[in-house]
Amino acid sequence: MILVTGGAGFIGANFVLDWLDGVDEGVINVDKLTYAGNLGTLKSLHGDPSHIFVRGDICDRSTLDLLLARHQPRAIVHFAAESHVDRSIHGPSDFVQTNIVGTFTLLEAARFYWNALPADERDAFRFVNVSTDEVFGSLEQSDAPFSETSLYTPNSPFSATKASSDHLVRAWHHTYGLPTLTTHCSNNYGPYQFPEKLIPLMIINALANRQLPVYGDGQHVRDWLYVGDHCSAIRKVLAKGRPGESYNIGGCNEVKNIEVVHMLCDLLDDIRPKRKGSYRDQVTWVTERLGHDRRYAIDARKLGRELGWKPDETFESGLEKTVKWYLEHEQWADETTSDEFQDWLQINCQKRA
Ligand code: NAD
Ligand code: TYD
C-alpha cells in the first residue's frame, strides 16, 4: 500500500482516483477534512477495499504512528496542506500549523517507521513531498523560468510555510537519510478544484451571474498545468525519482490572469450562452492582493530528461475539459460551496471593494 495525506482535497483526490484506476495497489488516505476536503469527491470509491479513508490530522503523531504500524505502506505521498494564498494573508496561523508542524510530525513518524523496516524495505521506501513553484518567489517578465536550483524567496505566508516544509524534508534526507523527493509544480486546474481558486471560482461565479473579480491589473502570469498531468508526474517521481532530488513540474503554459478569465468566458459563451450579452460583461476589476507575485514559470526539463514525463493536455484542451466538467457537476459544486465558503467570499470581497 501507499499512504496519501490530503487525499480528499483537489490534487490528492485526483491522485487517489487515478492511482486506483491504474494500479493494483491500495491507498490509505489520511485527511483532516478541512473546508477544502470533500468526501463527495471520493464517492466512487465507496465500498472499495483498496481505499482506506481515515479522518485524521497530520499534526497528530499517534494517529500517524498507528496507521504506519498497521498498514506498513511502502511510500508516503504528502499532499495535505493549507493551500490558498488569500486565506494565508487573512489568517496565517493554520498554515504554520499544518504546513510546518504537520510536515514535521509526518516526517518524524515516517522516520521512526522507516528506521524499523527490514533493509530491503528501507531501501525501497519513498517519501514524496508535494510542493509548489511559489517557494521560488516572483519572476520579472525577462527572467528565465524557475529551475530546481532557483533560490527560495517565498513572498506570501502560504509560500513561506511551504518553503519551511521543504527545508524540513531536505534536512530529514540529509541528516537521517530518509528517502525523500520533493516536487515543485505550477498552478493546477481541473475537476474537483475547490472554487476559491481562480479557474473554478470564475466558472461558478459566471454561471451564477456574479461578478468575476480580477485582482489589480490582471497582468499577473501563472503557468497552468492540468491536474491529471500533475498526478502522472508524481507517479513518475515516486517510481523512478532519485531520493534527495527535487523535480519541477509544469506545462509551459504561461497565461495572464485576464486572458484566463476571457478564455473561460468565451468557452462558456460557446457551450452555455447567456440569454443576453457575454460572460465577459461580468468581469470586475478589484483591489490588488497584498504582496501579489507577478509571474510564475516553470522549467520542467529535468523531469522530462531524467524520468521521461510529459504532459498530455494543452491549456486549451485542459480548460475545455474543465469547463465541461463543472457544467456536468453543478451538484458537486453546490455541495462544496458551504456556508463557510459563502462567508469567505464575503470576507474576500469586502477586502477588495
Ligand atoms: P486543497 O486545499 O484542495 O487540499 C488540501 C487537503 O489537505 C484537503 O483535503 C484538506 O482537508 C487536507 N488537510 C489540510 N490540513 C490537514 C491536516 N492538518 N491534516 C490532514 N489533512 C489536512 O489543496 P490542493 O490544491 O489539492 O494542493 C495539494 C498540495 O499540492 C498542497 O501541498 C499544495 O501546496 C500543492 N500544490 C498545489 C497546487 C495547486 O495549484 N493547487 C500547485 C502546486 C502544488
Ligand atoms: P489562485 O488561484 O489563488 O492561485 P495562486 O495565488 O496560488 O497563484 O490565483 C491565481 C491568480 O489569479 C493569482 O494571480 C490571483 C488571481 N486571482 C484573481 O485575479 N481573482 C480571484 O478571484 C482569485 C481567486 C485569484
Coordinates of C-alpha atoms and ligand atoms in Angstrom, one line a residue:
M1 CA 0.0 0.0 0.0
I2 CA 0.9 3.6 -0.2
L3 CA -0.2 6.3 2.3
V4 CA -1.5 9.6 0.9
T5 CA -2.1 12.7 3.0
G6 CA -4.7 15.2 1.9
G7 CA -6.4 12.8 -0.5
A8 CA -9.8 14.4 -0.1
G9 CA -8.5 17.7 -1.5
F10 CA -8.2 18.8 -5.1
I11 CA -4.9 17.2 -6.3
G12 CA -4.8 14.5 -3.6
A13 CA -8.2 13.1 -4.6
N14 CA -7.4 13.3 -8.3
F15 CA -4.2 11.4 -7.5
V16 CA -6.1 8.7 -5.5
L17 CA -8.7 8.2 -8.1
D18 CA -6.2 8.0 -10.9
W19 CA -4.0 5.6 -8.9
L20 CA -6.7 3.2 -8.0
D21 CA -7.9 3.3 -11.6
G22 CA -4.5 2.3 -13.0
V23 CA -2.5 0.5 -10.3
D24 CA -3.3 -2.7 -8.4
E25 CA -2.1 -1.3 -5.1
G26 CA -4.2 0.1 -2.2
V27 CA -4.2 3.6 -0.7
I28 CA -4.6 4.7 2.9
N29 CA -5.9 8.2 2.7
V30 CA -5.4 10.5 5.7
D31 CA -7.3 13.8 5.5
K32 CA -8.5 16.1 8.2
L33 CA -11.4 17.2 6.0
T34 CA -11.0 20.9 6.5
Y35 CA -13.2 23.2 4.4
A36 CA -11.1 22.1 1.4
G37 CA -11.5 18.4 1.9
N38 CA -14.5 16.7 0.3
L39 CA -15.5 13.1 0.7
G40 CA -18.1 13.6 -2.1
T41 CA -15.1 13.6 -4.5
L42 CA -14.2 10.1 -3.5
K43 CA -17.8 8.8 -3.7
S44 CA -17.0 6.4 -6.5
L45 CA -14.6 4.6 -4.1
H46 CA -17.2 3.8 -1.5
G47 CA -17.0 0.1 -0.6
D48 CA -13.7 -0.4 -2.5
P49 CA -11.4 -2.3 -0.1
S50 CA -8.3 -0.9 -1.8
H51 CA -9.1 2.6 -0.5
I52 CA -9.0 3.1 3.3
F53 CA -10.1 6.6 4.3
V54 CA -9.1 7.9 7.7
R55 CA -10.2 11.3 9.0
G56 CA -7.0 12.4 10.7
D57 CA -4.7 15.4 11.3
I58 CA -1.1 15.2 10.1
C59 CA -0.2 17.1 13.3
D60 CA -1.4 14.1 15.4
R61 CA 1.6 11.8 15.8
S62 CA -0.2 8.9 17.5
T63 CA -2.7 8.6 14.6
L64 CA 0.2 8.6 12.1
D65 CA 2.2 6.0 14.1
L66 CA -0.8 3.8 14.4
L67 CA -1.6 3.9 10.6
L68 CA 2.0 3.3 9.6
A69 CA 2.3 0.3 12.0
R70 CA -1.0 -1.2 11.0
H71 CA -0.8 -0.8 7.2
Q72 CA 3.0 -0.9 6.6
P73 CA 3.0 1.4 3.5
R74 CA 5.9 1.3 1.1
A75 CA 5.6 5.0 0.4
I76 CA 4.1 8.3 1.6
V77 CA 2.8 10.9 -0.9
H78 CA 2.2 14.1 1.1
F79 CA -0.4 16.5 -0.3
A80 CA -2.0 17.7 2.9
A81 CA -1.7 21.5 3.3
E82 CA -3.5 24.7 3.7
S83 CA -3.2 25.9 0.1
H84 CA -4.9 29.2 -0.6
V85 CA -2.8 32.4 -0.7
D86 CA -5.6 34.8 0.0
R87 CA -6.6 32.8 3.1
S88 CA -3.0 32.8 4.3
I89 CA -3.0 36.6 4.1
H90 CA -6.2 36.8 6.1
G91 CA -5.1 34.2 8.7
P92 CA -1.7 32.6 8.6
S93 CA -1.9 30.5 11.7
D94 CA -3.4 27.3 10.2
F95 CA -0.8 27.5 7.5
V96 CA 2.0 27.4 10.1
Q97 CA 0.3 24.6 12.0
T98 CA -0.4 22.2 9.1
N99 CA 2.3 23.1 6.6
I100 CA 5.2 23.3 9.1
V101 CA 4.2 21.5 12.2
G102 CA 2.2 18.9 10.3
T103 CA 5.0 18.1 7.9
F104 CA 7.4 17.9 10.8
T105 CA 5.1 15.5 12.6
L106 CA 4.7 13.4 9.5
L107 CA 8.5 13.3 8.9
E108 CA 9.1 12.2 12.4
A109 CA 6.5 9.4 12.2
A110 CA 7.9 8.4 8.8
R111 CA 11.5 8.3 10.1
F112 CA 10.7 6.1 13.1
Y113 CA 8.6 3.7 10.9
W114 CA 11.3 3.6 8.2
N115 CA 14.1 3.1 10.6
A116 CA 12.5 -0.1 11.9
L117 CA 11.9 -1.6 8.4
P118 CA 14.0 -4.6 7.2
A119 CA 16.9 -3.4 5.0
D120 CA 15.3 -4.1 1.6
E121 CA 12.1 -2.3 2.5
R122 CA 14.1 0.6 3.9
D123 CA 15.9 0.9 0.6
A124 CA 12.7 0.8 -1.4
F125 CA 10.8 3.3 0.9
R126 CA 9.9 6.7 -0.5
F127 CA 8.5 10.0 0.9
V128 CA 7.2 12.3 -1.8
N129 CA 6.7 15.9 -0.7
V130 CA 4.3 17.7 -3.0
S131 CA 5.5 21.3 -3.0
T132 CA 4.8 24.3 -5.2
D133 CA 6.7 26.7 -7.5
E134 CA 5.6 29.6 -5.2
V135 CA 8.5 28.9 -2.8
F136 CA 10.8 30.4 -5.5
G137 CA 9.0 33.8 -5.3
S138 CA 8.1 36.0 -8.2
L139 CA 9.7 36.4 -11.7
E140 CA 10.2 39.5 -13.8
Q141 CA 9.0 39.3 -17.4
S142 CA 12.5 38.9 -18.7
D143 CA 13.6 36.2 -16.1
A144 CA 14.2 32.6 -17.0
P145 CA 11.6 30.2 -15.6
F146 CA 12.3 28.6 -12.1
S147 CA 14.7 25.6 -12.2
E148 CA 15.3 23.1 -9.4
T149 CA 18.2 25.3 -8.3
S150 CA 16.4 28.6 -8.1
L151 CA 16.7 30.4 -4.8
Y152 CA 13.9 30.1 -2.3
T153 CA 12.4 33.5 -1.9
P154 CA 8.8 32.9 -0.7
N155 CA 6.6 36.0 -0.5
S156 CA 3.3 35.0 1.0
P157 CA 2.5 33.4 4.3
F158 CA 1.4 30.4 2.3
S159 CA 4.6 30.0 0.3
A160 CA 6.8 30.8 3.3
T161 CA 5.2 27.8 5.2
K162 CA 5.6 25.6 2.1
A163 CA 9.2 26.6 1.9
S164 CA 9.7 25.8 5.6
S165 CA 8.2 22.4 5.0
D166 CA 10.5 21.8 2.0
H167 CA 13.5 22.7 4.2
L168 CA 12.4 20.2 6.8
V169 CA 12.1 17.5 4.2
R170 CA 15.5 18.3 2.8
A171 CA 17.1 18.1 6.3
W172 CA 15.4 14.8 7.1
H173 CA 17.0 13.4 4.0
H174 CA 20.4 15.0 4.6
T175 CA 20.6 14.2 8.3
Y176 CA 18.7 11.0 8.7
G177 CA 18.9 9.6 5.2
L178 CA 15.1 9.4 4.8
P179 CA 14.5 8.7 1.1
T180 CA 12.6 11.9 0.3
L181 CA 11.7 13.5 -3.1
T182 CA 10.3 17.0 -3.5
T183 CA 8.2 18.2 -6.4
H184 CA 7.6 21.8 -7.3
C185 CA 4.5 22.2 -9.5
S186 CA 3.0 25.3 -11.1
N187 CA -0.7 26.2 -10.8
N188 CA -3.1 23.3 -11.3
Y189 CA -6.7 23.3 -12.6
G190 CA -9.2 20.6 -13.4
P191 CA -12.0 18.6 -11.9
Y192 CA -12.8 18.8 -8.2
Q193 CA -10.8 22.0 -7.5
F194 CA -12.3 24.0 -4.6
P195 CA -13.9 27.1 -6.1
E196 CA -11.9 29.6 -4.1
K197 CA -9.1 29.3 -6.7
L198 CA -9.1 31.4 -9.9
I199 CA -10.4 29.0 -12.5
P200 CA -13.3 27.2 -10.7
L201 CA -14.3 30.5 -9.0
M202 CA -14.7 32.2 -12.3
I203 CA -16.7 29.3 -13.8
I204 CA -19.0 29.1 -10.8
N205 CA -19.5 32.9 -10.5
A206 CA -20.1 33.2 -14.2
L207 CA -22.9 30.6 -14.1
A208 CA -24.4 32.2 -11.0
N209 CA -24.4 35.7 -12.7
R210 CA -22.0 37.0 -10.1
Q211 CA -19.0 39.3 -10.7
L212 CA -15.7 37.9 -11.9
P213 CA -13.2 39.6 -9.7
V214 CA -9.8 40.2 -11.3
Y215 CA -7.1 41.4 -8.9
G216 CA -5.1 44.5 -9.7
D217 CA -4.3 45.0 -13.4
G218 CA -4.9 41.3 -14.3
Q219 CA -1.5 41.1 -16.0
H220 CA -0.1 38.6 -13.5
V221 CA 1.2 35.4 -15.1
R222 CA 0.7 31.8 -14.0
D223 CA 2.0 28.7 -15.7
W224 CA -1.0 26.3 -15.8
L225 CA -1.0 22.5 -15.6
Y226 CA -3.9 20.2 -15.9
V227 CA -4.3 18.2 -12.6
G228 CA -4.1 14.8 -14.4
D229 CA -0.7 15.7 -15.7
H230 CA 0.5 16.7 -12.3
C231 CA -0.6 13.3 -11.0
S232 CA 1.2 11.4 -13.7
A233 CA 4.3 13.4 -12.9
I234 CA 4.1 12.5 -9.2
R235 CA 3.7 8.8 -10.2
K236 CA 6.9 9.0 -12.2
V237 CA 8.8 10.7 -9.4
L238 CA 7.6 8.0 -7.0
A239 CA 8.5 5.2 -9.3
K240 CA 11.8 6.5 -10.7
G241 CA 13.0 9.6 -8.9
R242 CA 16.3 9.7 -7.1
P243 CA 16.0 10.2 -3.3
G244 CA 17.2 13.6 -2.2
E245 CA 16.4 15.2 -5.5
S246 CA 13.7 17.7 -6.4
Y247 CA 11.8 17.9 -9.7
N248 CA 9.9 20.8 -11.2
I249 CA 6.6 20.0 -12.8
G250 CA 4.9 22.4 -15.3
G251 CA 3.3 22.5 -18.7
C252 CA 4.9 25.6 -20.4
N253 CA 1.5 27.4 -20.3
E254 CA 2.2 30.9 -19.2
V255 CA -1.0 32.9 -19.4
K256 CA -2.0 36.3 -17.9
N257 CA -4.9 36.2 -15.5
I258 CA -7.2 38.4 -17.6
E259 CA -6.6 36.1 -20.6
V260 CA -7.5 33.1 -18.5
V261 CA -10.7 34.8 -17.4
H262 CA -11.5 35.8 -21.0
M263 CA -10.8 32.2 -22.3
L264 CA -13.3 30.9 -19.7
C265 CA -15.9 33.4 -20.6
D266 CA -15.5 32.5 -24.3
L267 CA -15.8 28.8 -23.6
L268 CA -19.0 29.4 -21.6
D269 CA -20.4 31.7 -24.2
D270 CA -20.0 28.8 -26.7
I271 CA -21.2 26.0 -24.5
R272 CA -23.8 27.7 -22.4
P273 CA -24.6 31.1 -23.9
K274 CA -26.3 33.7 -21.7
R275 CA -29.7 34.9 -22.9
K276 CA -28.2 38.3 -23.5
G277 CA -24.6 39.5 -23.7
S278 CA -21.3 37.7 -22.9
Y279 CA -19.9 36.4 -19.6
R280 CA -17.1 38.9 -20.2
D281 CA -19.5 41.6 -19.1
Q282 CA -19.3 40.2 -15.6
V283 CA -15.5 40.9 -15.3
T284 CA -14.9 43.3 -12.4
W285 CA -11.6 44.9 -11.5
V286 CA -10.9 44.7 -7.8
T287 CA -8.2 45.7 -5.3
E288 CA -4.8 44.0 -5.7
R289 CA -3.8 41.1 -3.5
L290 CA -1.2 42.1 -0.8
G291 CA 2.3 41.1 -1.9
H292 CA 0.9 39.7 -5.2
D293 CA 3.5 37.6 -7.0
R294 CA 3.8 38.9 -10.6
R295 CA 4.9 35.9 -12.6
Y296 CA 5.5 32.2 -12.1
A297 CA 7.0 30.0 -14.8
I298 CA 8.5 26.5 -14.5
D299 CA 11.3 24.8 -16.3
A300 CA 10.4 21.1 -16.2
R301 CA 13.1 19.8 -18.5
K302 CA 14.8 17.7 -15.7
L303 CA 11.6 15.7 -15.2
G304 CA 11.3 15.1 -19.0
R305 CA 15.0 14.3 -19.4
E306 CA 15.5 12.0 -16.4
L307 CA 12.1 10.4 -15.9
G308 CA 10.5 10.7 -19.4
W309 CA 7.5 12.7 -18.3
K310 CA 5.5 15.0 -20.5
P311 CA 2.0 16.5 -20.1
D312 CA -0.9 15.2 -22.2
E313 CA -3.1 18.3 -22.1
T314 CA -2.5 21.7 -23.7
F315 CA -4.0 24.6 -21.8
E316 CA -6.8 24.9 -24.4
S317 CA -7.8 21.2 -24.2
G318 CA -7.5 21.1 -20.4
L319 CA -9.5 24.2 -19.9
E320 CA -12.3 23.0 -22.2
K321 CA -12.4 19.7 -20.3
T322 CA -12.5 21.6 -17.0
V323 CA -15.4 23.9 -18.0
K324 CA -17.4 20.9 -19.3
W325 CA -16.7 19.0 -16.0
Y326 CA -18.0 21.9 -13.9
L327 CA -21.1 22.2 -16.1
E328 CA -21.8 18.5 -15.7
H329 CA -21.1 18.5 -11.9
E330 CA -23.0 21.5 -10.7
Q331 CA -24.3 19.4 -7.7
W332 CA -20.7 18.7 -6.6
A333 CA -20.0 22.5 -6.7
D334 CA -23.3 23.2 -4.8
E335 CA -22.4 20.7 -2.1
T336 CA -18.9 22.1 -1.8
T337 CA -19.8 25.7 -1.5
S338 CA -21.0 25.6 2.1
D339 CA -21.9 28.5 4.4
E340 CA -18.3 28.7 5.4
F341 CA -17.4 29.2 1.8
Q342 CA -20.0 31.9 1.3
D343 CA -18.7 33.7 4.4
W344 CA -15.2 33.5 2.9
L345 CA -16.3 35.0 -0.4
Q346 CA -17.9 37.8 1.6
I347 CA -14.7 38.5 3.5
N348 CA -12.5 38.4 0.4
C349 CA -14.9 40.6 -1.5
Q350 CA -15.2 43.2 1.3
K351 CA -11.4 43.5 1.5
R352 CA -11.4 44.2 -2.2
A353 CA -14.4 46.5 -2.5
Ligands
NAD1 P1 -6.5 21.6 -1.3 O1 -6.6 22.7 -0.3 O2 -7.5 21.4 -2.3 O3 -6.5 20.2 -0.4 C1 -5.7 20.1 0.8 C2 -6.3 18.9 1.5 O4 -5.5 18.7 2.7 C3 -7.7 19.0 2.0 O5 -8.4 17.8 1.7 C4 -7.6 19.2 3.5 O6 -8.7 18.6 4.2 C5 -6.3 18.4 3.8 N1 -5.7 18.9 5.0 C6 -5.5 20.2 5.4 N2 -4.9 20.3 6.6 C7 -4.7 19.0 7.0 C8 -4.2 18.4 8.2 N3 -3.7 19.1 9.2 N4 -4.1 17.0 8.2 C9 -4.7 16.3 7.2 N5 -5.2 16.8 6.1 C10 -5.3 18.1 6.0 O7 -5.0 21.6 -1.9 P2 -4.5 21.1 -3.3 O8 -4.7 22.2 -4.3 O9 -5.1 19.8 -3.6 O10 -3.0 21.0 -3.0 C11 -2.4 19.8 -2.5 C12 -0.9 20.0 -2.4 O11 -0.3 20.4 -3.7 C13 -0.6 21.2 -1.5 O12 0.6 20.8 -0.7 C14 -0.2 22.3 -2.4 O13 0.7 23.2 -1.8 C15 0.4 21.6 -3.6 N6 0.3 22.3 -4.8 C16 -0.9 22.8 -5.3 C17 -1.0 23.4 -6.5 C18 -2.3 24.0 -7.0 O14 -2.4 24.7 -8.0 N7 -3.5 23.7 -6.4 C19 0.1 23.6 -7.3 C20 1.3 23.0 -6.8 C21 1.4 22.4 -5.6
TYD2 P1 -5.1 31.4 -7.2 O1 -5.9 30.5 -8.0 O2 -5.5 31.9 -5.9 O3 -3.6 30.7 -7.2 P2 -2.2 31.3 -6.7 O4 -2.4 32.6 -5.9 O5 -1.6 30.2 -5.9 O6 -1.4 31.6 -8.0 O7 -4.8 32.7 -8.1 C1 -4.3 32.7 -9.4 C2 -4.1 34.1 -9.9 O8 -5.4 34.7 -10.1 C3 -3.4 35.0 -8.9 O9 -2.6 35.9 -9.6 C4 -4.5 35.7 -8.2 C5 -5.6 35.9 -9.3 N1 -7.0 35.9 -8.8 C6 -7.8 36.9 -9.2 O10 -7.5 37.8 -10.0 N2 -9.1 36.8 -8.8 C7 -9.6 35.9 -7.9 O11 -10.8 35.9 -7.5 C8 -8.7 34.8 -7.5 C9 -9.1 33.8 -6.5 C10 -7.4 34.9 -8.0

